[in-house]
Amino acid sequence: MSSNKVRDQEKTERRDAVIQGYIESREKQRQLQKRTLGIVIASQTFGGAGLAAGITVGALLAQEMLGTDQYAGIPTALFTLGSAAAALLVGRLSQQKGRRVGLAAGFLAGGFGAIGVVLAAVFDNLPLLFLSLLVYGGGTATNMQARYAGTDLALPTERAKAISMAMVFTTFGAVAGPNLVNVTGQLAESLGAPVLSGPFMLAALAYIVAGVILLIFLRPDPFMVAKGIAEKENHNQAHQSEDITPSVHKRGIIIGAAVMILTQIVMVAIMTMTPVHMQHHGHGIGAVGMVIGIHVAAMYLPSLITGILVDRFGRTMMSYASGVTLLIAGLLAAFAPADSMILLIVALALLGLGWNFGLISGTAAIVDATPPQLRAKTQGKVDVLIALAGATGGAMSGMVAAQTSYSTLSLLGGVLSLLLIPMIIWSRAKPKE
C-alpha cells in the first residue's frame, strides 16, 4: 500500500473516531449543534449578499442586453433553473460526503457563475450570460439548503427555530446587497465594466467567502454525526424488531413541498417584474434597490419569530398564514398607484413575509417527515421542485406582464396563493381504509 493511501486511511480513521465520540455523547451533540449554527450563520451572512445580486439587477441586465422587456424574466428563470440542478447535486453530495462538502461546493460554484456574469456583461456576450446565470444558480440553491444544516442535530421541538436562525442572518447580506447597488455600480464603472455588473462582483466575492467558511470550519460534519446516531438507534432496535427500515411520512413530504413550491412561484413572479415596473414609472435604480432590499429583509429577518411560531402553533397554522399574507401582498401590488413608493414597499414586504411563513413551515414539515438516512437526498429533490417552480414563475412573469400588465400579474399571484388552503385540508384528512 502506498504512503498516500496509508495517510488517507489514517485520516479517515481519525475522522470516524471523532464522529463516534459525538455519537456517544449527548452533551457533545448539543455543543456541536450550537457551533454548527454559528458557522452556518456566518456563511449565510455572506451567502445572502450573493443571492441579492440576481434578484436586484438580473432582470435589468437582461433588459439592457436584450433590448426588450418581454424576456426580462429570463435571468431569474435561468438562475433558478440552475439552482434546481444544483439542489439535486448538493443534496446528493451532502448525503454521501456531508453538509461541509456539499454546501461548500455549491457556494463556490455560485461564485464562479457570478464572475461569468460580469465577464458576459463586459463583452456583451449573451450565451456566456445565460450559461453563467445557470452556474450562478448554484449559490442560490446552496443558500437555501444551508438552512437544513441547522436541523441535523436539533430536537424535534426546536427544528423550526434552528431553520429560522440559519435564515435570519441571511438578512444582513441580502439587505446590504441591493442597497449597495449604486456603490458596486460605481466600482464596476471605474473598472470599465457596465454599471449593472457591479452587484455580481459583490456576489462572486460573497459566495466564495461563504464556501470557504464552510469548507474550513464545519468540522465534524453535523449530518454525518446525525446519520451515525440514527444508525446506532436502528442497531439497538434490531433486537426488538426485524423491520428497521427508516420511516418516511409521504403526506408530510408532499404538503411541505407543496407549500414551498406554491409560495416560491407567487413570490418570484411578482418580485421579478417589480424592478422593471418601477423603472417604467420613473423610479431610479437606487429606489429599486431600496424596495428589493426591504422585500429581501422581509423574506429573512422575521425568521426567528416565524420559527418560534411554527414550533408553537404548528406547521399547518403558519402555512395558512402564508397563503393569506401572499394574497394581501398580491392585491396591494396590483392596485397600488405605480408612483407610490410606500405602497410598493408594503406590498413587497408582505410578499417576502408570506414566503417566509411558507418556507419555514414547509421546511420543518419535510424534516419531520424524513429520517437522517434519507434526509439530505430528499431535501435536495424537494429543493429541485422549488427551484423549478421559481424558474417557471420567473420566466412566465415577464410574458404575463408584457401581454397584460404588472397589476394583472400581481393579482394572479395573490389568487394563486389561496390554493394552499385546500391542499392543507387534504393533507390533514385521514386516508381511506
Short mmCIF file of C-alpha atoms in Angstrom, two decimals:
data_model
loop_
_atom_site.label_atom_id
_atom_site.label_comp_id
_atom_site.label_asym_id
_atom_site.label_seq_id
_atom_site.Cartn_x
_atom_site.Cartn_y
_atom_site.Cartn_z
CA MET A 1 0.00 0.00 0.00
CA SER A 2 1.37 3.44 -0.99
CA SER A 3 2.20 6.09 1.61
CA ASN A 4 -0.62 8.32 0.27
CA LYS A 5 -3.19 5.57 0.74
CA VAL A 6 -1.91 4.90 4.24
CA ARG A 7 -2.22 8.59 5.14
CA ASP A 8 -5.73 8.74 3.67
CA GLN A 9 -6.77 5.65 5.64
CA GLU A 10 -5.33 7.06 8.86
CA LYS A 11 -7.10 10.37 8.23
CA THR A 12 -10.41 8.55 7.68
CA GLU A 13 -9.96 6.51 10.85
CA ARG A 14 -9.24 9.65 12.91
CA ARG A 15 -12.32 11.38 11.46
CA ASP A 16 -14.51 8.34 12.20
CA ALA A 17 -13.19 8.22 15.77
CA VAL A 18 -14.06 11.88 16.28
CA ILE A 19 -17.57 11.37 14.89
CA GLN A 20 -18.04 8.29 17.09
CA GLY A 21 -17.22 10.41 20.15
CA TYR A 22 -20.07 12.76 19.27
CA ILE A 23 -22.46 9.86 18.59
CA GLU A 24 -21.87 8.54 22.11
CA SER A 25 -22.25 11.88 23.91
CA ARG A 26 -25.45 13.95 24.02
CA GLU A 27 -23.51 16.83 25.57
CA LYS A 28 -21.09 16.87 22.65
CA GLN A 29 -24.05 16.81 20.27
CA ARG A 30 -25.50 19.91 21.93
CA GLN A 31 -22.14 21.67 21.69
CA LEU A 32 -21.78 20.71 18.02
CA GLN A 33 -25.32 21.89 17.26
CA LYS A 34 -24.54 25.28 18.77
CA ARG A 35 -21.23 25.51 16.89
CA THR A 36 -22.86 24.42 13.63
CA LEU A 37 -25.46 27.17 13.89
CA GLY A 38 -22.69 29.73 14.37
CA ILE A 39 -20.80 28.54 11.27
CA VAL A 40 -23.96 28.36 9.16
CA ILE A 41 -24.91 31.87 10.31
CA ALA A 42 -21.50 33.21 9.26
CA SER A 43 -21.72 31.61 5.81
CA GLN A 44 -25.33 32.71 5.33
CA THR A 45 -24.44 36.33 6.03
CA PHE A 46 -22.14 36.28 3.00
CA GLY A 47 -24.43 33.98 1.02
CA GLY A 48 -27.28 36.47 1.35
CA ALA A 49 -25.20 39.17 -0.32
CA GLY A 50 -24.52 36.83 -3.22
CA LEU A 51 -28.18 35.95 -3.55
CA ALA A 52 -29.32 39.57 -3.74
CA ALA A 53 -27.45 40.47 -6.95
CA GLY A 54 -29.56 38.35 -9.25
CA ILE A 55 -32.79 39.45 -7.59
CA THR A 56 -31.99 43.15 -7.79
CA VAL A 57 -30.41 43.71 -11.20
CA GLY A 58 -30.70 40.41 -13.07
CA ALA A 59 -33.84 41.46 -14.93
CA LEU A 60 -32.45 44.94 -15.63
CA LEU A 61 -29.20 43.49 -17.01
CA ALA A 62 -31.14 41.21 -19.36
CA GLN A 63 -33.37 44.09 -20.41
CA GLU A 64 -30.28 46.17 -21.23
CA MET A 65 -28.52 43.40 -23.17
CA LEU A 66 -31.63 42.07 -24.98
CA GLY A 67 -33.26 45.42 -25.65
CA THR A 68 -36.78 44.24 -24.68
CA ASP A 69 -38.94 43.77 -21.57
CA GLN A 70 -40.59 40.59 -22.78
CA TYR A 71 -37.66 38.38 -21.78
CA ALA A 72 -36.64 40.31 -18.66
CA GLY A 73 -37.72 37.34 -16.54
CA ILE A 74 -35.23 35.05 -18.28
CA PRO A 75 -32.31 35.70 -15.82
CA THR A 76 -34.46 34.74 -12.85
CA ALA A 77 -35.64 31.67 -14.75
CA LEU A 78 -32.07 30.70 -15.63
CA PHE A 79 -30.51 31.06 -12.21
CA THR A 80 -33.48 29.32 -10.59
CA LEU A 81 -33.20 26.55 -13.21
CA GLY A 82 -29.50 26.33 -12.41
CA SER A 83 -30.38 26.19 -8.74
CA ALA A 84 -32.66 23.22 -9.48
CA ALA A 85 -29.77 21.18 -10.88
CA ALA A 86 -27.51 22.40 -8.08
CA ALA A 87 -30.08 21.48 -5.42
CA LEU A 88 -30.09 17.89 -6.63
CA LEU A 89 -26.30 17.71 -6.81
CA VAL A 90 -25.74 19.45 -3.47
CA GLY A 91 -28.34 17.20 -1.83
CA ARG A 92 -26.73 14.02 -3.14
CA LEU A 93 -23.21 15.22 -2.35
CA SER A 94 -24.32 16.15 1.18
CA GLN A 95 -25.94 12.71 1.63
CA GLN A 96 -22.68 10.98 0.67
CA LYS A 97 -19.97 13.35 1.92
CA GLY A 98 -21.76 15.53 4.47
CA ARG A 99 -23.01 19.13 4.59
CA ARG A 100 -19.48 20.60 4.63
CA VAL A 101 -18.50 19.30 1.20
CA GLY A 102 -21.94 19.68 -0.40
CA LEU A 103 -22.61 23.25 0.74
CA ALA A 104 -19.06 24.49 0.10
CA ALA A 105 -19.13 23.13 -3.46
CA GLY A 106 -22.47 24.84 -4.16
CA PHE A 107 -21.35 28.26 -2.88
CA LEU A 108 -18.06 28.11 -4.80
CA ALA A 109 -19.95 27.25 -8.00
CA GLY A 110 -22.22 30.25 -7.43
CA GLY A 111 -19.17 32.49 -7.04
CA PHE A 112 -17.65 31.35 -10.32
CA GLY A 113 -21.02 31.81 -12.02
CA ALA A 114 -21.17 35.42 -10.81
CA ILE A 115 -17.69 36.02 -12.25
CA GLY A 116 -19.01 34.68 -15.56
CA VAL A 117 -21.95 37.11 -15.48
CA VAL A 118 -19.53 40.03 -15.02
CA LEU A 119 -17.44 38.88 -17.99
CA ALA A 120 -20.58 38.42 -20.10
CA ALA A 121 -21.66 41.98 -19.34
CA VAL A 122 -18.22 43.37 -20.13
CA PHE A 123 -18.03 41.59 -23.50
CA ASP A 124 -21.79 41.84 -24.24
CA ASN A 125 -21.90 38.07 -24.70
CA LEU A 126 -25.43 36.65 -24.33
CA PRO A 127 -24.51 32.92 -24.50
CA LEU A 128 -21.94 33.44 -21.73
CA LEU A 129 -24.52 35.40 -19.71
CA PHE A 130 -27.08 32.60 -19.92
CA LEU A 131 -24.54 29.88 -19.10
CA SER A 132 -23.10 31.89 -16.20
CA LEU A 133 -26.56 32.55 -14.75
CA LEU A 134 -27.18 28.80 -14.68
CA VAL A 135 -23.95 28.26 -12.72
CA TYR A 136 -24.71 31.28 -10.51
CA GLY A 137 -27.88 29.44 -9.50
CA GLY A 138 -25.69 27.01 -7.57
CA GLY A 139 -25.22 29.70 -4.92
CA THR A 140 -28.97 30.28 -4.71
CA ALA A 141 -29.64 26.57 -4.17
CA THR A 142 -26.91 26.31 -1.55
CA ASN A 143 -28.16 29.38 0.26
CA MET A 144 -31.49 27.59 0.58
CA GLN A 145 -30.08 24.17 1.52
CA ALA A 146 -27.85 25.63 4.24
CA ARG A 147 -30.99 26.08 6.33
CA TYR A 148 -31.19 22.29 6.70
CA ALA A 149 -27.71 22.07 8.25
CA GLY A 150 -29.01 23.71 11.41
CA THR A 151 -31.64 20.98 11.87
CA ASP A 152 -29.45 17.87 11.68
CA LEU A 153 -28.84 17.71 15.45
CA ALA A 154 -31.76 19.87 16.62
CA LEU A 155 -34.50 18.43 18.83
CA PRO A 156 -37.87 17.95 17.03
CA THR A 157 -39.42 20.74 19.12
CA GLU A 158 -36.66 23.16 18.10
CA ARG A 159 -36.30 22.41 14.38
CA ALA A 160 -38.23 25.41 13.06
CA LYS A 161 -36.27 27.68 15.38
CA ALA A 162 -32.99 26.20 14.10
CA ILE A 163 -34.12 26.78 10.49
CA SER A 164 -35.05 30.34 11.33
CA MET A 165 -31.70 31.10 12.98
CA ALA A 166 -29.89 29.99 9.83
CA MET A 167 -32.19 32.15 7.72
CA VAL A 168 -32.39 35.30 9.79
CA PHE A 169 -28.70 36.07 9.41
CA THR A 170 -29.05 35.81 5.64
CA THR A 171 -30.87 39.12 6.03
CA PHE A 172 -27.73 41.15 6.70
CA GLY A 173 -26.07 40.21 3.45
CA ALA A 174 -29.30 40.05 1.48
CA VAL A 175 -30.32 43.58 2.53
CA ALA A 176 -26.83 45.01 2.12
CA GLY A 177 -26.60 43.67 -1.45
CA PRO A 178 -29.49 45.65 -3.00
CA ASN A 179 -28.58 48.78 -1.05
CA LEU A 180 -25.02 48.62 -2.39
CA VAL A 181 -26.25 48.71 -5.99
CA ASN A 182 -25.06 52.30 -6.51
CA VAL A 183 -21.70 51.69 -4.80
CA THR A 184 -20.94 48.45 -6.66
CA GLY A 185 -22.17 50.06 -9.88
CA GLN A 186 -19.72 52.92 -9.44
CA LEU A 187 -16.94 50.44 -8.72
CA ALA A 188 -17.79 48.50 -11.89
CA GLU A 189 -17.86 51.70 -13.93
CA SER A 190 -14.46 52.77 -12.57
CA LEU A 191 -13.08 49.41 -13.73
CA GLY A 192 -14.53 49.90 -17.21
CA ALA A 193 -17.37 47.41 -16.73
CA PRO A 194 -21.13 48.02 -17.14
CA VAL A 195 -22.80 49.54 -14.07
CA LEU A 196 -25.22 46.61 -13.67
CA SER A 197 -22.34 44.13 -13.42
CA GLY A 198 -21.28 45.68 -10.09
CA PRO A 199 -23.66 43.69 -7.86
CA PHE A 200 -22.41 40.46 -9.45
CA MET A 201 -18.84 41.40 -8.48
CA LEU A 202 -20.06 41.56 -4.90
CA ALA A 203 -21.91 38.25 -5.38
CA ALA A 204 -18.75 36.50 -6.60
CA LEU A 205 -16.76 37.57 -3.55
CA ALA A 206 -19.60 36.82 -1.12
CA TYR A 207 -20.33 33.31 -2.40
CA ILE A 208 -16.67 32.31 -2.48
CA VAL A 209 -16.13 33.52 1.11
CA ALA A 210 -19.27 31.63 2.24
CA GLY A 211 -17.95 28.43 0.65
CA VAL A 212 -14.52 28.77 2.21
CA ILE A 213 -16.02 29.32 5.69
CA LEU A 214 -17.99 26.07 5.47
CA LEU A 215 -15.12 24.10 3.97
CA ILE A 216 -12.69 25.09 6.71
CA PHE A 217 -14.84 25.29 9.84
CA LEU A 218 -17.79 22.86 9.54
CA ARG A 219 -15.97 20.00 11.29
CA PRO A 220 -17.04 17.48 12.45
CA ASP A 221 -19.87 17.37 9.96
CA PRO A 222 -23.25 17.55 11.78
CA PHE A 223 -25.03 15.49 9.14
CA MET A 224 -22.54 12.64 9.40
CA VAL A 225 -23.00 12.67 13.19
CA ALA A 226 -26.81 12.63 12.76
CA LYS A 227 -26.55 9.68 10.37
CA GLY A 228 -24.35 7.84 12.87
CA ILE A 229 -26.86 8.44 15.66
CA ALA A 230 -29.69 7.09 13.50
CA GLU A 231 -27.66 4.01 12.56
CA LYS A 232 -26.93 3.33 16.23
CA GLU A 233 -30.63 3.62 17.10
CA ASN A 234 -31.54 1.23 14.29
CA HIS A 235 -28.91 -1.23 15.51
CA ASN A 236 -30.38 -1.10 19.01
CA GLN A 237 -33.88 -1.67 17.62
CA ALA A 238 -32.75 -4.68 15.60
CA HIS A 239 -33.04 -6.89 18.71
CA GLN A 240 -36.67 -5.84 19.17
CA SER A 241 -37.94 -5.84 15.60
CA GLU A 242 -36.91 -7.31 12.26
CA ASP A 243 -38.15 -4.21 10.39
CA ILE A 244 -35.77 -1.31 10.92
CA THR A 245 -36.43 0.39 7.57
CA PRO A 246 -36.29 4.18 8.02
CA SER A 247 -39.82 5.59 8.33
CA VAL A 248 -40.87 8.15 5.74
CA HIS A 249 -44.14 10.10 6.07
CA LYS A 250 -45.13 10.72 2.46
CA ARG A 251 -48.01 13.09 3.20
CA GLY A 252 -45.72 15.26 5.29
CA ILE A 253 -43.25 15.45 2.40
CA ILE A 254 -46.00 16.20 -0.13
CA ILE A 255 -47.60 19.03 1.83
CA GLY A 256 -44.26 20.52 2.92
CA ALA A 257 -43.09 20.54 -0.70
CA ALA A 258 -46.41 21.89 -2.00
CA VAL A 259 -46.40 24.82 0.44
CA MET A 260 -42.84 25.81 -0.51
CA ILE A 261 -43.42 25.35 -4.26
CA LEU A 262 -46.56 27.49 -4.38
CA THR A 263 -45.11 30.28 -2.25
CA GLN A 264 -41.98 30.26 -4.45
CA ILE A 265 -43.99 30.67 -7.68
CA VAL A 266 -46.01 33.58 -6.31
CA MET A 267 -43.05 35.35 -4.71
CA VAL A 268 -40.66 35.01 -7.66
CA ALA A 269 -43.24 36.04 -10.26
CA ILE A 270 -44.17 39.31 -8.56
CA MET A 271 -40.66 40.10 -7.30
CA THR A 272 -39.02 39.58 -10.71
CA MET A 273 -41.10 42.19 -12.52
CA THR A 274 -41.19 44.79 -9.75
CA PRO A 275 -37.85 46.43 -10.74
CA VAL A 276 -38.97 46.64 -14.40
CA HIS A 277 -42.39 48.01 -13.34
CA MET A 278 -40.72 50.65 -11.17
CA GLN A 279 -38.25 51.67 -13.87
CA HIS A 280 -41.10 52.17 -16.34
CA HIS A 281 -42.75 54.61 -13.93
CA GLY A 282 -39.72 56.80 -13.33
CA HIS A 283 -38.14 55.20 -10.26
CA GLY A 284 -34.32 55.19 -10.25
CA ILE A 285 -32.05 52.24 -9.58
CA GLY A 286 -31.49 53.43 -6.00
CA ALA A 287 -35.25 53.29 -5.33
CA VAL A 288 -35.40 49.84 -6.90
CA GLY A 289 -32.57 48.71 -4.62
CA MET A 290 -34.37 50.03 -1.54
CA VAL A 291 -37.68 48.30 -2.38
CA ILE A 292 -35.99 44.99 -3.16
CA GLY A 293 -33.79 45.35 -0.07
CA ILE A 294 -36.87 45.73 2.15
CA HIS A 295 -38.50 42.80 0.34
CA VAL A 296 -35.47 40.58 0.97
CA ALA A 297 -35.35 41.74 4.60
CA ALA A 298 -38.98 40.64 4.98
CA MET A 299 -38.06 37.28 3.44
CA TYR A 300 -35.43 36.56 6.09
CA LEU A 301 -35.46 38.98 9.05
CA PRO A 302 -38.73 37.71 10.65
CA SER A 303 -37.39 34.14 10.55
CA LEU A 304 -36.59 33.82 14.23
CA ILE A 305 -40.11 34.84 15.25
CA THR A 306 -41.58 32.68 12.49
CA GLY A 307 -39.61 29.67 13.71
CA ILE A 308 -40.91 30.10 17.25
CA LEU A 309 -44.49 30.44 15.92
CA VAL A 310 -44.12 27.32 13.75
CA ASP A 311 -42.83 25.26 16.69
CA ARG A 312 -45.55 26.60 19.00
CA PHE A 313 -48.65 26.73 16.77
CA GLY A 314 -47.73 24.07 14.23
CA ARG A 315 -46.78 23.78 10.59
CA THR A 316 -50.40 23.88 9.38
CA MET A 317 -51.41 27.16 11.02
CA MET A 318 -48.38 29.00 9.65
CA SER A 319 -48.98 27.57 6.17
CA TYR A 320 -52.47 29.10 6.27
CA ALA A 321 -50.90 32.39 7.37
CA SER A 322 -48.56 32.20 4.37
CA GLY A 323 -51.43 31.91 1.89
CA VAL A 324 -53.39 34.81 3.38
CA THR A 325 -50.31 37.08 3.57
CA LEU A 326 -49.40 36.40 -0.06
CA LEU A 327 -52.97 37.15 -1.14
CA ILE A 328 -52.87 40.55 0.57
CA ALA A 329 -49.45 41.26 -0.98
CA GLY A 330 -50.71 40.43 -4.47
CA LEU A 331 -53.82 42.57 -4.11
CA LEU A 332 -51.85 45.52 -2.79
CA ALA A 333 -49.21 45.30 -5.56
CA ALA A 334 -52.00 45.04 -8.15
CA PHE A 335 -53.97 48.08 -7.03
CA ALA A 336 -51.27 50.38 -5.60
CA PRO A 337 -50.52 53.50 -7.69
CA ALA A 338 -47.28 52.96 -9.62
CA ASP A 339 -45.76 56.18 -8.25
CA SER A 340 -46.42 55.24 -4.61
CA MET A 341 -43.14 54.04 -3.07
CA ILE A 342 -44.78 53.44 0.30
CA LEU A 343 -47.44 51.06 -1.02
CA LEU A 344 -44.91 49.24 -3.20
CA ILE A 345 -42.68 48.79 -0.17
CA VAL A 346 -45.57 47.44 1.92
CA ALA A 347 -46.66 45.07 -0.87
CA LEU A 348 -43.16 43.69 -1.41
CA ALA A 349 -42.57 43.41 2.34
CA LEU A 350 -45.76 41.35 2.72
CA LEU A 351 -44.71 39.26 -0.29
CA GLY A 352 -41.43 38.45 1.47
CA LEU A 353 -43.18 37.74 4.78
CA GLY A 354 -45.67 35.35 3.19
CA TRP A 355 -42.81 33.49 1.54
CA ASN A 356 -41.01 33.34 4.89
CA PHE A 357 -44.04 31.75 6.60
CA GLY A 358 -44.32 29.16 3.82
CA LEU A 359 -40.64 28.30 3.62
CA ILE A 360 -40.10 27.72 7.34
CA SER A 361 -43.33 25.79 7.92
CA GLY A 362 -42.74 23.70 4.78
CA THR A 363 -39.09 23.03 5.62
CA ALA A 364 -39.99 21.92 9.16
CA ALA A 365 -42.61 19.56 7.71
CA ILE A 366 -40.00 17.99 5.39
CA VAL A 367 -37.50 17.49 8.24
CA ASP A 368 -40.23 15.96 10.44
CA ALA A 369 -41.17 13.51 7.68
CA THR A 370 -37.69 12.17 6.82
CA PRO A 371 -35.08 10.14 8.77
CA PRO A 372 -31.38 11.12 8.58
CA GLN A 373 -30.59 8.14 6.33
CA LEU A 374 -32.70 9.69 3.56
CA ARG A 375 -32.95 13.32 4.63
CA ALA A 376 -30.34 15.20 2.58
CA LYS A 377 -31.24 13.39 -0.64
CA THR A 378 -34.96 14.05 -0.08
CA GLN A 379 -34.29 17.70 0.77
CA GLY A 380 -32.30 18.06 -2.44
CA LYS A 381 -35.14 16.61 -4.51
CA VAL A 382 -37.70 18.91 -2.89
CA ASP A 383 -35.48 21.94 -3.47
CA VAL A 384 -35.24 20.93 -7.15
CA LEU A 385 -39.02 21.27 -7.41
CA ILE A 386 -38.91 24.60 -5.57
CA ALA A 387 -36.24 25.89 -7.93
CA LEU A 388 -38.17 24.72 -11.00
CA ALA A 389 -41.24 26.46 -9.62
CA GLY A 390 -39.20 29.63 -9.25
CA ALA A 391 -37.87 29.25 -12.80
CA THR A 392 -41.42 28.89 -14.10
CA GLY A 393 -42.58 31.92 -12.13
CA GLY A 394 -39.64 33.99 -13.33
CA ALA A 395 -39.98 33.03 -16.99
CA MET A 396 -43.74 33.48 -17.14
CA SER A 397 -43.77 36.73 -15.18
CA GLY A 398 -42.19 38.77 -17.99
CA MET A 399 -44.53 37.31 -20.59
CA VAL A 400 -47.66 37.83 -18.49
CA ALA A 401 -46.68 41.40 -17.58
CA ALA A 402 -45.78 42.21 -21.22
CA GLN A 403 -49.03 40.80 -22.60
CA THR A 404 -51.27 42.20 -19.84
CA SER A 405 -49.82 44.31 -17.01
CA TYR A 406 -47.90 44.18 -13.74
CA SER A 407 -51.23 44.61 -11.93
CA THR A 408 -52.69 41.52 -13.60
CA LEU A 409 -49.57 39.52 -12.78
CA SER A 410 -49.77 40.54 -9.11
CA LEU A 411 -53.48 39.80 -8.92
CA LEU A 412 -53.00 36.33 -10.42
CA GLY A 413 -50.19 35.62 -7.95
CA GLY A 414 -52.30 36.63 -4.97
CA VAL A 415 -55.24 34.47 -6.04
CA LEU A 416 -52.92 31.51 -6.77
CA SER A 417 -51.70 31.57 -3.16
CA LEU A 418 -55.19 30.59 -1.99
CA LEU A 419 -54.58 27.07 -3.33
CA LEU A 420 -52.59 26.47 -0.15
CA ILE A 421 -55.80 26.17 1.86
CA PRO A 422 -57.41 23.15 0.09
CA MET A 423 -54.02 21.43 -0.15
CA ILE A 424 -53.50 21.67 3.60
CA ILE A 425 -57.05 20.50 4.28
CA TRP A 426 -56.36 17.44 2.08
CA SER A 427 -53.15 16.72 3.96
CA ARG A 428 -55.00 16.65 7.28
CA ALA A 429 -57.76 14.36 6.05
CA LYS A 430 -57.50 10.75 7.21
CA PRO A 431 -56.57 8.32 4.43
CA LYS A 432 -59.32 5.92 3.40
CA GLU A 433 -59.02 2.37 4.66
#
